[in-house]
XYZ file of C-alpha atoms in Angstrom:
704
model
C 0.000 0.000 0.000
C 2.800 2.420 0.962
C 4.571 1.774 -2.354
C 1.323 2.406 -4.242
C 0.775 5.714 -2.451
C 4.349 6.784 -3.155
C 3.967 5.868 -6.821
C 0.740 7.875 -7.063
C 2.373 10.856 -5.357
C 5.360 10.658 -7.673
C 3.096 10.548 -10.720
C 1.098 13.500 -9.432
C 4.146 15.678 -8.795
C 5.580 14.725 -12.195
C 2.406 16.016 -13.843
C 2.651 19.220 -11.814
C 6.241 19.723 -12.981
C 5.267 19.143 -16.595
C 2.409 21.631 -16.241
C 4.781 24.143 -14.606
C 7.248 23.865 -17.472
C 4.558 24.156 -20.131
C 2.569 27.042 -18.629
C 5.112 29.037 -16.620
C 8.342 28.543 -18.531
C 7.969 27.343 -22.119
C 4.914 29.584 -22.683
C 7.046 32.592 -21.685
C 9.670 31.960 -24.326
C 12.273 29.657 -22.749
C 13.411 27.453 -25.631
C 16.575 25.642 -24.478
C 15.412 22.030 -24.339
C 18.154 21.113 -21.852
C 16.831 23.714 -19.436
C 13.239 22.586 -19.947
C 14.143 18.951 -19.343
C 16.110 19.828 -16.204
C 13.116 21.748 -14.853
C 10.913 18.722 -15.591
C 13.301 16.420 -13.736
C 14.212 18.247 -10.499
C 11.523 17.931 -7.788
C 11.012 21.495 -6.491
C 9.029 20.207 -3.507
C 12.228 18.588 -2.183
C 13.787 22.037 -1.732
C 11.116 23.645 0.464
C 9.678 22.872 3.876
C 6.974 20.244 4.285
C 4.410 22.997 4.904
C 5.238 24.686 1.578
C 5.458 21.510 -0.517
C 1.918 21.773 -1.885
C 2.776 25.215 -3.313
C 6.017 24.053 -4.914
C 4.715 24.386 -8.460
C 2.976 27.723 -8.050
C 4.246 30.542 -10.257
C 5.948 32.320 -7.355
C 8.998 32.418 -5.103
C 8.507 30.650 -1.783
C 9.917 31.267 1.707
C 12.693 29.020 3.018
C 14.807 29.043 6.165
C 16.666 32.124 7.483
C 14.055 34.467 5.972
C 15.284 33.736 2.442
C 13.316 32.613 -0.630
C 13.477 30.001 -3.351
C 13.237 31.804 -6.697
C 10.224 31.692 -8.988
C 10.620 28.742 -11.429
C 10.607 31.033 -14.463
C 13.486 33.124 -13.085
C 15.535 29.967 -12.466
C 14.897 28.858 -16.053
C 15.566 32.330 -17.495
C 18.968 32.595 -15.813
C 19.868 29.003 -16.655
C 19.138 29.599 -20.343
C 21.075 32.863 -20.295
C 24.185 30.938 -19.142
C 24.158 28.941 -22.414
C 25.383 25.787 -20.701
C 26.697 22.618 -22.215
C 27.476 19.132 -20.837
C 31.162 19.884 -20.178
C 30.665 23.184 -18.355
C 31.776 24.080 -14.849
C 29.388 26.543 -13.171
C 29.688 28.797 -10.136
C 26.436 29.815 -8.438
C 26.387 32.671 -5.908
C 23.470 32.389 -3.494
C 22.673 28.683 -3.293
C 19.622 29.223 -1.067
C 17.635 26.014 -0.941
C 19.863 24.343 -3.542
C 17.104 24.151 -6.184
C 18.804 26.240 -8.872
C 22.086 24.389 -8.352
C 20.219 21.102 -8.782
C 18.691 22.314 -12.053
C 22.088 23.473 -13.334
C 23.630 20.128 -12.357
C 21.370 18.328 -14.828
C 22.971 20.330 -17.675
C 26.552 21.150 -16.641
C 29.445 18.889 -15.666
C 30.000 20.366 -12.200
C 28.228 23.030 -10.120
C 29.955 24.935 -7.328
C 27.527 26.910 -5.169
C 28.262 29.411 -2.396
C 25.779 30.372 0.333
C 26.441 32.934 3.085
C 23.912 31.353 5.506
C 25.585 28.294 7.024
C 22.350 26.383 7.737
C 21.110 26.930 4.179
C 24.432 25.745 2.765
C 24.208 22.531 4.787
C 20.595 21.902 3.780
C 21.318 22.573 0.097
C 24.224 20.100 0.086
C 22.202 17.457 1.901
C 19.214 17.779 -0.453
C 21.389 17.406 -3.543
C 23.171 14.367 -2.099
C 19.871 12.759 -1.128
C 18.639 13.148 -4.702
C 21.867 11.739 -6.149
C 23.147 15.026 -7.607
C 26.770 14.279 -6.745
C 28.187 16.927 -9.078
C 26.897 19.743 -6.814
C 29.363 21.165 -4.271
C 28.144 23.755 -1.739
C 30.401 26.091 0.250
C 29.463 28.355 3.157
C 31.137 31.712 2.536
C 31.158 35.138 0.880
C 29.937 34.610 -2.662
C 31.199 37.988 -3.880
C 34.779 36.680 -3.494
C 34.017 33.610 -5.573
C 35.678 30.207 -5.168
C 39.226 30.740 -6.463
C 40.393 27.202 -5.671
C 37.847 25.827 -8.157
C 38.189 28.553 -10.798
C 38.028 29.259 -13.665
C 34.379 28.698 -14.550
C 32.621 28.541 -17.899
C 29.587 30.247 -16.364
C 28.754 32.194 -13.192
C 25.240 33.023 -11.996
C 24.370 35.335 -9.113
C 20.975 35.057 -7.399
C 21.126 38.448 -5.624
C 21.414 42.053 -6.762
C 24.726 43.894 -6.392
C 25.752 47.507 -7.072
C 28.113 46.238 -9.760
C 29.731 43.002 -10.966
C 32.243 41.892 -8.297
C 35.781 42.034 -9.667
C 36.605 38.644 -8.164
C 33.864 37.037 -10.228
C 35.152 38.730 -13.381
C 38.620 37.327 -12.612
C 37.277 33.793 -12.084
C 35.285 33.701 -15.336
C 37.014 31.736 -18.102
C 37.767 33.273 -21.470
C 34.560 32.959 -23.487
C 32.503 32.444 -20.330
C 29.160 34.027 -19.400
C 28.270 35.749 -16.123
C 24.625 36.570 -15.297
C 23.878 38.940 -12.415
C 21.230 41.472 -11.333
C 22.822 44.912 -10.980
C 21.193 47.844 -9.192
C 20.185 49.116 -5.795
C 17.447 47.259 -3.905
C 14.556 47.810 -3.321
C 14.398 49.362 -6.787
C 14.229 47.009 -9.781
C 17.639 45.854 -10.943
C 18.850 45.141 -14.443
C 19.725 41.550 -15.280
C 23.129 41.744 -16.947
C 24.916 39.083 -18.971
C 28.656 39.689 -19.313
C 30.796 37.725 -21.807
C 34.546 37.527 -21.371
C 36.876 37.889 -24.343
C 40.420 38.028 -23.013
C 40.552 41.009 -20.685
C 37.423 42.573 -22.193
C 33.823 42.090 -21.031
C 30.863 42.663 -23.318
C 27.718 43.388 -21.317
C 24.073 43.212 -22.372
C 20.789 43.774 -20.566
C 18.238 40.973 -20.247
C 15.557 43.203 -18.721
C 14.334 44.483 -15.360
C 14.223 42.136 -12.344
C 14.107 42.378 -8.558
C 16.307 40.275 -6.278
C 17.356 40.438 -2.647
C 20.600 42.409 -2.013
C 23.951 40.708 -2.634
C 25.787 40.896 0.707
C 29.566 40.603 0.821
C 32.978 42.243 0.594
C 32.414 43.278 -3.032
C 28.735 44.236 -2.911
C 26.472 45.545 -0.111
C 27.008 45.542 3.622
C 24.401 44.171 6.045
C 23.287 47.769 6.747
C 22.649 48.441 3.060
C 25.768 50.499 2.326
C 28.083 49.740 -0.576
C 31.111 47.776 0.622
C 34.462 49.576 0.382
C 36.607 48.538 -2.601
C 38.828 45.497 -2.095
C 41.360 43.827 -4.326
C 39.766 41.026 -6.367
C 40.656 37.413 -5.695
C 42.656 36.477 -8.788
C 43.235 33.018 -10.225
C 45.569 31.589 -12.784
C 43.608 30.162 -15.713
C 43.896 26.404 -15.929
C 42.763 25.239 -19.346
C 42.990 21.567 -18.270
C 40.467 22.250 -15.546
C 38.103 23.726 -18.130
C 38.287 20.466 -20.006
C 37.242 21.624 -23.453
C 37.662 24.301 -26.103
C 35.578 27.452 -26.214
C 32.223 27.003 -27.879
C 30.512 29.247 -30.361
C 27.921 31.200 -28.370
C 24.352 31.815 -29.479
C 22.110 34.815 -28.832
C 18.854 34.593 -26.881
C 16.170 36.962 -28.212
C 14.873 39.139 -25.380
C 12.653 42.208 -25.182
C 14.914 44.886 -23.770
C 13.805 48.046 -21.979
C 14.875 51.065 -24.059
C 18.137 52.535 -22.828
C 18.962 56.190 -22.501
C 18.621 59.079 -20.097
C 15.126 59.935 -18.971
C 13.687 63.065 -20.519
C 10.647 64.194 -18.528
C 9.975 67.134 -20.858
C 9.925 64.828 -23.882
C 7.489 62.454 -22.150
C 5.150 65.350 -21.283
C 5.330 66.690 -24.839
C 4.592 63.322 -26.448
C 1.666 62.611 -24.111
C 0.268 66.067 -24.927
C 0.604 65.440 -28.659
C -0.824 61.929 -28.821
C -3.517 61.932 -26.110
C -7.194 62.093 -27.110
C -8.901 64.772 -24.948
C -11.890 63.628 -22.936
C -14.094 66.652 -22.229
C -17.255 64.824 -21.139
C -17.686 61.156 -20.252
C -21.193 60.909 -21.683
C -20.438 62.822 -24.888
C -16.933 61.750 -25.886
C -16.731 59.865 -29.195
C -15.464 56.380 -28.357
C -15.459 55.028 -31.920
C -11.654 55.489 -32.213
C -11.245 53.432 -29.032
C -13.546 50.713 -30.393
C -11.477 50.612 -33.568
C -8.330 50.059 -31.531
C -10.051 47.331 -29.500
C -10.919 45.665 -32.803
C -11.984 42.020 -32.544
C -10.879 41.513 -28.945
C -13.011 38.973 -27.059
C -12.140 40.279 -23.615
C -11.728 43.940 -22.663
C -10.310 44.490 -19.184
C -11.167 47.832 -17.560
C -9.031 48.815 -14.607
C -9.049 51.474 -11.921
C -6.255 53.075 -9.928
C -8.488 53.115 -6.824
C -11.569 51.258 -5.610
C -13.439 54.463 -4.814
C -13.262 56.992 -7.690
C -16.479 58.095 -9.391
C -14.963 58.933 -12.790
C -13.459 55.461 -13.122
C -16.862 53.820 -12.620
C -18.623 56.261 -14.950
C -16.076 55.826 -17.741
C -16.039 52.048 -17.406
C -19.826 52.064 -17.600
C -19.729 54.220 -20.741
C -17.176 51.927 -22.439
C -19.202 48.885 -21.372
C -22.399 50.289 -22.913
C -20.567 50.996 -26.186
C -19.133 47.478 -26.303
C -22.533 45.939 -25.593
C -24.436 48.006 -28.145
C -21.867 48.228 -30.948
C -19.672 45.131 -30.542
C -22.038 42.524 -29.128
C -20.374 42.027 -25.741
C -22.634 39.904 -23.544
C -20.751 39.398 -20.252
C -19.843 41.835 -17.481
C -17.422 40.243 -14.998
C -16.401 42.098 -11.855
C -13.966 41.887 -8.956
C -16.788 40.738 -6.689
C -18.038 37.516 -5.165
C -19.902 34.966 -7.280
C -23.042 34.651 -5.069
C -23.472 38.448 -4.796
C -23.234 38.961 -8.535
C -25.680 36.105 -9.121
C -28.400 38.220 -7.520
C -27.503 41.143 -9.791
C -27.433 38.822 -12.804
C -30.942 37.501 -12.153
C -32.181 41.076 -11.777
C -30.690 42.424 -15.020
C -31.869 39.352 -16.969
C -35.461 39.678 -15.655
C -35.342 36.351 -13.863
C -37.010 35.550 -10.589
C -34.927 36.735 -7.640
C -32.830 34.340 -5.625
C -35.252 32.686 -3.184
C -35.161 34.327 0.231
C -33.956 31.033 1.747
C -30.813 31.257 -0.394
C -29.989 34.847 0.496
C -27.564 34.591 3.395
C -26.872 38.334 3.175
C -27.794 41.163 0.819
C -25.352 41.387 -2.097
C -22.128 43.329 -1.591
C -22.723 43.613 2.161
C -19.211 42.645 3.268
C -16.388 45.170 3.532
C -15.865 47.276 1.414
C -19.573 47.846 0.748
C -19.007 51.056 -1.245
C -17.004 49.208 -3.904
C -20.170 47.917 -5.640
C -23.013 49.419 -3.618
C -22.646 52.871 -5.168
C -24.689 55.155 -7.403
C -22.314 54.769 -10.349
C -22.537 50.977 -10.556
C -26.251 51.144 -9.752
C -26.736 53.242 -12.931
C -25.058 50.544 -15.046
C -27.219 47.823 -13.458
C -30.343 49.802 -14.353
C -29.098 50.256 -17.915
C -28.315 46.544 -18.326
C -31.785 45.587 -17.103
C -33.369 47.968 -19.595
C -31.134 46.733 -22.438
C -31.916 43.073 -21.694
C -35.676 43.666 -21.656
C -35.964 43.596 -25.443
C -33.274 40.939 -26.074
C -33.697 37.232 -26.507
C -32.005 35.066 -23.899
C -28.860 34.455 -25.940
C -28.283 38.147 -26.616
C -28.816 39.261 -23.023
C -25.882 40.564 -21.009
C -25.050 38.490 -17.918
C -23.224 39.675 -14.788
C -20.723 37.501 -12.908
C -18.379 37.853 -9.928
C -14.845 36.523 -10.277
C -13.518 36.740 -6.718
C -13.193 33.967 -4.116
C -13.922 35.494 -0.696
C -17.439 34.015 -0.395
C -16.289 30.699 1.086
C -19.260 29.998 3.370
C -21.905 31.664 1.195
C -20.768 29.416 -1.643
C -20.871 26.345 0.623
C -24.482 27.194 1.458
C -25.361 27.590 -2.218
C -23.891 24.169 -3.110
C -25.749 22.440 -0.276
C -29.095 24.067 -1.131
C -28.718 23.035 -4.752
C -27.958 19.417 -3.838
C -30.849 19.322 -1.367
C -33.155 20.084 -4.305
C -31.709 17.683 -6.868
C -30.022 14.933 -4.823
C -30.720 14.912 -1.048
C -28.447 11.913 -0.490
C -25.526 13.714 -2.148
C -26.374 16.809 -0.099
C -25.929 14.814 3.099
C -22.501 13.588 1.996
C -21.462 17.084 0.901
C -22.575 18.600 4.214
C -20.437 16.107 6.084
C -17.421 16.920 3.926
C -17.867 20.687 4.251
C -18.256 20.179 7.998
C -14.461 20.223 8.175
C -14.673 23.990 7.617
C -17.655 24.684 9.878
C -15.717 25.788 12.993
C -14.246 28.715 11.045
C -17.434 30.109 9.501
C -17.258 33.488 11.226
C -13.549 33.962 10.546
C -12.338 31.952 7.532
C -8.881 33.489 7.822
C -8.573 31.723 11.188
C -8.778 28.410 9.319
C -5.564 29.323 7.531
C -3.836 30.160 10.796
C -5.040 26.939 12.378
C -3.990 24.786 9.450
C -0.587 26.438 9.514
C 0.144 25.427 13.090
C -1.482 22.015 12.582
C -4.301 22.580 15.039
C -6.833 21.661 12.384
C -6.785 18.925 9.776
C -6.509 20.339 6.294
C -9.867 20.212 4.508
C -8.531 20.160 0.957
C -9.511 16.569 0.134
C -13.095 17.071 1.348
C -13.761 20.171 -0.737
C -12.113 18.648 -3.807
C -14.231 15.502 -3.430
C -17.408 17.615 -3.414
C -16.427 19.331 -6.639
C -15.530 16.024 -8.283
C -18.890 14.545 -7.248
C -20.725 17.457 -8.842
C -18.781 17.174 -12.073
C -19.237 13.395 -12.274
C -23.029 13.815 -12.174
C -23.195 16.771 -14.560
C -25.386 14.974 -17.095
C -27.978 14.016 -14.488
C -27.959 17.328 -12.643
C -27.930 19.561 -15.728
C -31.215 18.019 -16.892
C -33.018 19.702 -13.993
C -31.713 23.207 -14.667
C -28.466 23.789 -16.561
C -28.114 27.331 -15.233
C -28.456 26.282 -11.595
C -26.034 23.393 -12.135
C -23.448 25.803 -13.583
C -23.929 28.101 -10.607
C -23.457 25.196 -8.169
C -20.263 23.968 -9.842
C -18.800 27.483 -9.844
C -19.543 27.789 -6.142
C -17.896 24.397 -5.548
C -14.816 25.506 -7.501
C -14.738 28.676 -5.437
C -14.817 26.694 -2.173
C -11.948 24.497 -3.371
C -9.802 27.481 -4.328
C -10.766 29.574 -1.290
C -9.779 26.769 1.091
C -6.329 26.713 -0.464
C -6.168 30.528 -0.558
C -6.800 30.932 3.174
C -4.030 28.466 3.924
C -1.573 30.029 1.483
C -2.017 33.558 2.828
C -0.335 32.564 6.105
C 2.820 31.187 4.544
C 4.149 34.671 3.859
C 4.639 34.089 0.128
C 2.908 35.411 -2.957
C 1.171 32.103 -3.563
C -2.087 33.488 -2.143
C -2.124 36.410 -4.600
C -1.444 34.068 -7.511
C -4.123 31.612 -6.353
C -6.693 34.407 -6.213
C -5.884 35.854 -9.653
C -5.663 32.434 -11.255
C -9.093 31.634 -9.786
C -10.510 34.861 -11.221
C -9.113 34.163 -14.681
C -10.272 30.541 -14.671
C -13.751 31.676 -13.591
C -13.781 34.106 -16.512
C -12.855 31.251 -18.859
C -15.666 29.072 -17.457
C -18.176 31.890 -17.921
C -17.081 32.467 -21.525
C -17.405 28.752 -22.283
C -20.794 28.540 -20.554
C -22.256 31.479 -22.499
C -20.962 29.958 -25.740
C -22.653 26.635 -24.894
C -25.875 28.504 -24.224
C -26.026 29.500 -27.870
C -24.530 32.985 -27.874
C -23.022 33.777 -31.288
C -19.747 34.596 -29.573
C -19.121 35.092 -25.879
C -17.380 38.415 -25.225
C -16.602 39.812 -21.810
C -15.933 43.167 -20.180
C -13.947 42.763 -16.965
C -14.031 45.370 -14.166
C -11.078 45.023 -11.781
C -8.309 47.080 -10.212
C -5.251 48.015 -12.289
C -3.219 45.624 -10.131
C -5.314 42.748 -11.490
C -5.907 43.721 -15.136
C -2.576 45.357 -16.005
C 0.048 42.821 -17.094
C 2.005 41.999 -13.924
C 5.041 41.121 -16.041
C 5.452 44.864 -16.705
C 5.634 45.784 -13.016
C 7.970 45.092 -10.125
C 5.376 42.568 -8.905
C 6.831 40.142 -11.463
C 10.135 40.129 -9.604
C 8.216 38.934 -6.543
C 6.779 36.118 -8.632
C 3.287 37.565 -8.929
C 1.007 36.930 -11.870
C -2.431 38.440 -12.425
C -5.546 38.300 -14.581
C -4.120 40.624 -17.220
C -0.950 38.583 -17.556
C -2.888 35.323 -17.886
C -5.268 36.906 -20.393
C -2.366 37.938 -22.610
C -0.794 34.499 -22.315
C -3.995 32.683 -23.289
C -5.790 35.176 -25.537
C -2.942 37.213 -27.023
C -4.243 40.273 -28.859
C -7.820 39.113 -28.255
C -7.373 40.620 -24.767
C -7.356 44.431 -24.567
C -6.117 45.936 -21.287
C -7.231 49.469 -20.325
C -5.736 51.093 -17.241
C -6.993 54.177 -15.402
C -5.197 56.858 -13.410
C -5.676 60.158 -11.579
C -3.539 62.924 -10.085
C -5.583 64.586 -7.332
C -9.076 64.851 -5.884
C -11.022 62.712 -3.440
C -11.352 58.957 -3.068
C -13.590 56.684 -0.994
C -11.348 54.438 1.105
C -10.716 53.207 4.637
C -7.674 53.602 6.871
C -7.700 49.955 7.992
C -9.256 46.706 6.815
C -12.852 46.563 8.001
C -12.879 50.271 8.844
C -15.447 52.906 7.971
C -15.473 54.482 4.530
C -13.853 57.921 4.494
C -13.567 60.601 1.817
C -9.834 61.118 1.573
C -7.828 63.686 -0.368
C -5.514 62.160 -2.955
C -2.011 63.562 -2.723
C -0.307 65.119 -5.712
C 1.674 62.447 -7.566
C 5.393 61.911 -7.041
C 7.728 63.708 -9.442
C 8.346 61.798 -12.702
C 5.715 59.168 -11.891
C 3.356 58.283 -14.728
C 0.593 60.209 -12.971
C 2.799 63.312 -12.664
C 3.750 63.128 -16.348
C 0.052 62.990 -17.282
C -0.803 65.794 -14.829
C 1.851 68.036 -16.423
C 0.516 67.460 -19.957
C -1.691 69.925 -21.849
C -4.892 67.969 -21.187
C -6.796 67.440 -17.960
C -8.665 64.267 -18.951
C -7.772 62.041 -21.881
C -7.405 58.610 -23.470
C -3.851 57.588 -24.322
C -3.386 54.794 -26.896
C -0.429 52.587 -25.980
C -0.642 49.436 -28.099
C -1.322 51.586 -31.167
C 0.801 54.580 -30.122
C 3.591 56.062 -32.200
C 6.991 54.505 -31.586
C 8.430 57.641 -29.976
C 5.746 57.675 -27.270
C 6.122 53.954 -26.600
C 9.893 54.334 -26.322
C 9.756 57.342 -23.990
C 7.159 55.801 -21.679
C 8.925 52.418 -21.652
C 11.470 53.638 -19.102
C 10.298 52.214 -15.739
C 8.548 54.840 -13.627
C 6.563 54.851 -10.423
C 2.833 54.186 -10.707
C 0.236 54.675 -7.954
C -2.077 51.913 -6.716
C -4.806 52.766 -4.166
C -7.038 49.920 -3.009
C -9.809 49.936 -0.417
C -7.142 51.086 2.061
C -5.483 54.475 1.503
C -2.761 55.780 3.791
C -1.496 59.091 2.397
C 1.014 59.438 5.241
C 2.982 56.459 3.871
C 1.997 56.854 0.240
C 5.416 56.190 -1.351
C 5.877 52.926 0.534
C 2.234 51.822 0.536
C 0.870 52.838 -2.843
C 3.621 53.122 -5.487
C 5.593 50.559 -7.421
C 7.722 50.535 -10.555
C 5.979 49.764 -13.834
C 6.400 50.059 -17.601
C 3.101 51.576 -18.723
C 3.093 50.695 -22.469
C 3.843 47.051 -21.629
C 1.341 46.978 -18.779
C -1.700 48.317 -20.671
C -2.958 48.654 -24.240
C -4.692 51.945 -23.393
C -4.590 54.408 -20.491
C -7.451 56.645 -19.345
C -6.483 59.625 -17.195
C -8.611 62.008 -15.118
C -6.611 64.832 -13.585
C -8.952 65.618 -10.670
C -11.513 63.084 -9.494
C -14.371 62.637 -7.011
C -15.204 59.843 -4.598
C -17.948 57.365 -5.476
C -21.395 57.991 -3.999
C -22.382 55.053 -1.729
C -25.973 53.859 -2.012
C -28.435 54.594 0.734
C -29.589 51.647 2.836
C -32.766 51.285 0.768
C -33.093 51.163 -3.049
C -33.972 54.478 -4.670
C -36.896 53.132 -6.677
C -39.943 51.864 -4.806
C -41.095 49.880 -7.836
C -38.724 46.956 -7.294
C -38.572 46.318 -3.543
C -38.452 42.522 -3.912
C -36.256 42.180 -6.959
C -33.782 45.041 -6.909
C -30.507 43.360 -5.941
C -29.165 46.141 -3.731
C -32.220 46.325 -1.466
C -31.884 45.397 2.173
């Protein structure tokens, strides 16, 4: 039995590795088959703690001992490919960490010498590699910036931390014709990934793009306090061609998208924005036909917002949504809200009977932050959608769906009520399975804490089994009511993903963010497929989410932390059929809270930081405008492609720590296809406790 379980586990993790390589690495442009095969072979779960093993194949770095991290799989593959390794190569790795990258390199190169400054990590890395049979990995505890002169020279050197410059000792220990890959720049700002090639005493350097790594600590980099170490003589070695073991190879180039080089010219950026922006004098009157032409045949249009509480963002998104519905046949509105809440709105706008009172655990959008969807601006769009749908046949009607996963217990209730109607026996089994989560109903986050410290058995198997049971009986259940069956399965998927999310959020990694955004994108895909099966000519969706979700994360410093998001996944899967529109503002008021769960406040938005994207737009000739990015002239794209700060305000806004709390580096023309800017904005208007119209007291979805 034990052997059978181990075989099943091995097969399962092998599939996860293959999926990781296909979706996270090969899909992003890594082409070296030796690197891909090494990533398929090395078990990443063996290089993290037992508690983190289930997240080993997430698209994110993970925490390890001594407050360090194991790099995101893609970054490991990117740097490995950049080294251009062959079977006879000797490699030096600086920053062994868990030992995972060294293990991957050992499957390609002849020998790998890794240095780690944390003694316990060095011991663990060596032990893990020995246990797996990777006998060509040698780990040393020491200062990596000084290299390993006794083992030099090396065909390739890789550095997994960011230094102020390339350490001279590492240059000295690189063989003629060798490649050295290192992030260079000052943390916490994004660094530049540099590849240096040695030709005699000369080094040819090239940029492989922006990255973010932890600081490189040592005699030839940074000190523990963050200061640059004083200059020291490099550790020199005498080249030993016998040790290298082979002749120099002809090197090949790796195509990469490089950030434009050159000195920043703020005046040029302001001038180009002024010249190429399309003024927006009035939201209701502006001609959006040029925007629709740029959107073209896109199936999914993602509309962002720089805050969760700005009136103009909601109004403009509503205007674009109406145009897409009327002129381009869009038939789905998907929002950053919970699935059960949006179901009530959906039934209202499609003139269907309201959710039975027994199924309404709470009024829709009643959890914090209530103002995010319970506001006059979104209310106006709901009214418009209901009126539009009145004269449409069922297939042409616009549906409304929530993509988020916070409704763990509301979704559990919805699944159980559905099964009680169609299969009482299955409902009893499902209730018993979901009972694992019952003690945490009033504080689902506490489940994650409890699971972390092993006070509570993990409920993953139970919630997965419920979803599988639903899917196995889809033919029988769908006969009763296909729409209700789809709703039940989506709620069951949500429970499965939410259970994992609440556990992941306590591990201190970015796995929880990635789980949430992957859930939202997968829900969007299920909705598109469902509407297509219903007979719609073509399912097309408008997505309303924050800029942090719909802008491509690969174009922000979040990528260096291993974060993905909905916009990034949409571009990966849909290509140009996804059109990403970001929004920004300079000053005004915003609806936000000071702490999670706090009261809504009207807060003044501070003037943007100098040379941020918002400040560039504020200094332009126009107050409000649309700025094409995908279809912009080359000079504008080039000027805006220099990384700048961009502001992100969520439901929490803390102006007193704005630089640290609300800004991060981004590359705007890579992040969005279009940018909508309002110079001075107003806060959203929260709805009163009762619906405005007395004609729909029982059906209006916002009524209490």
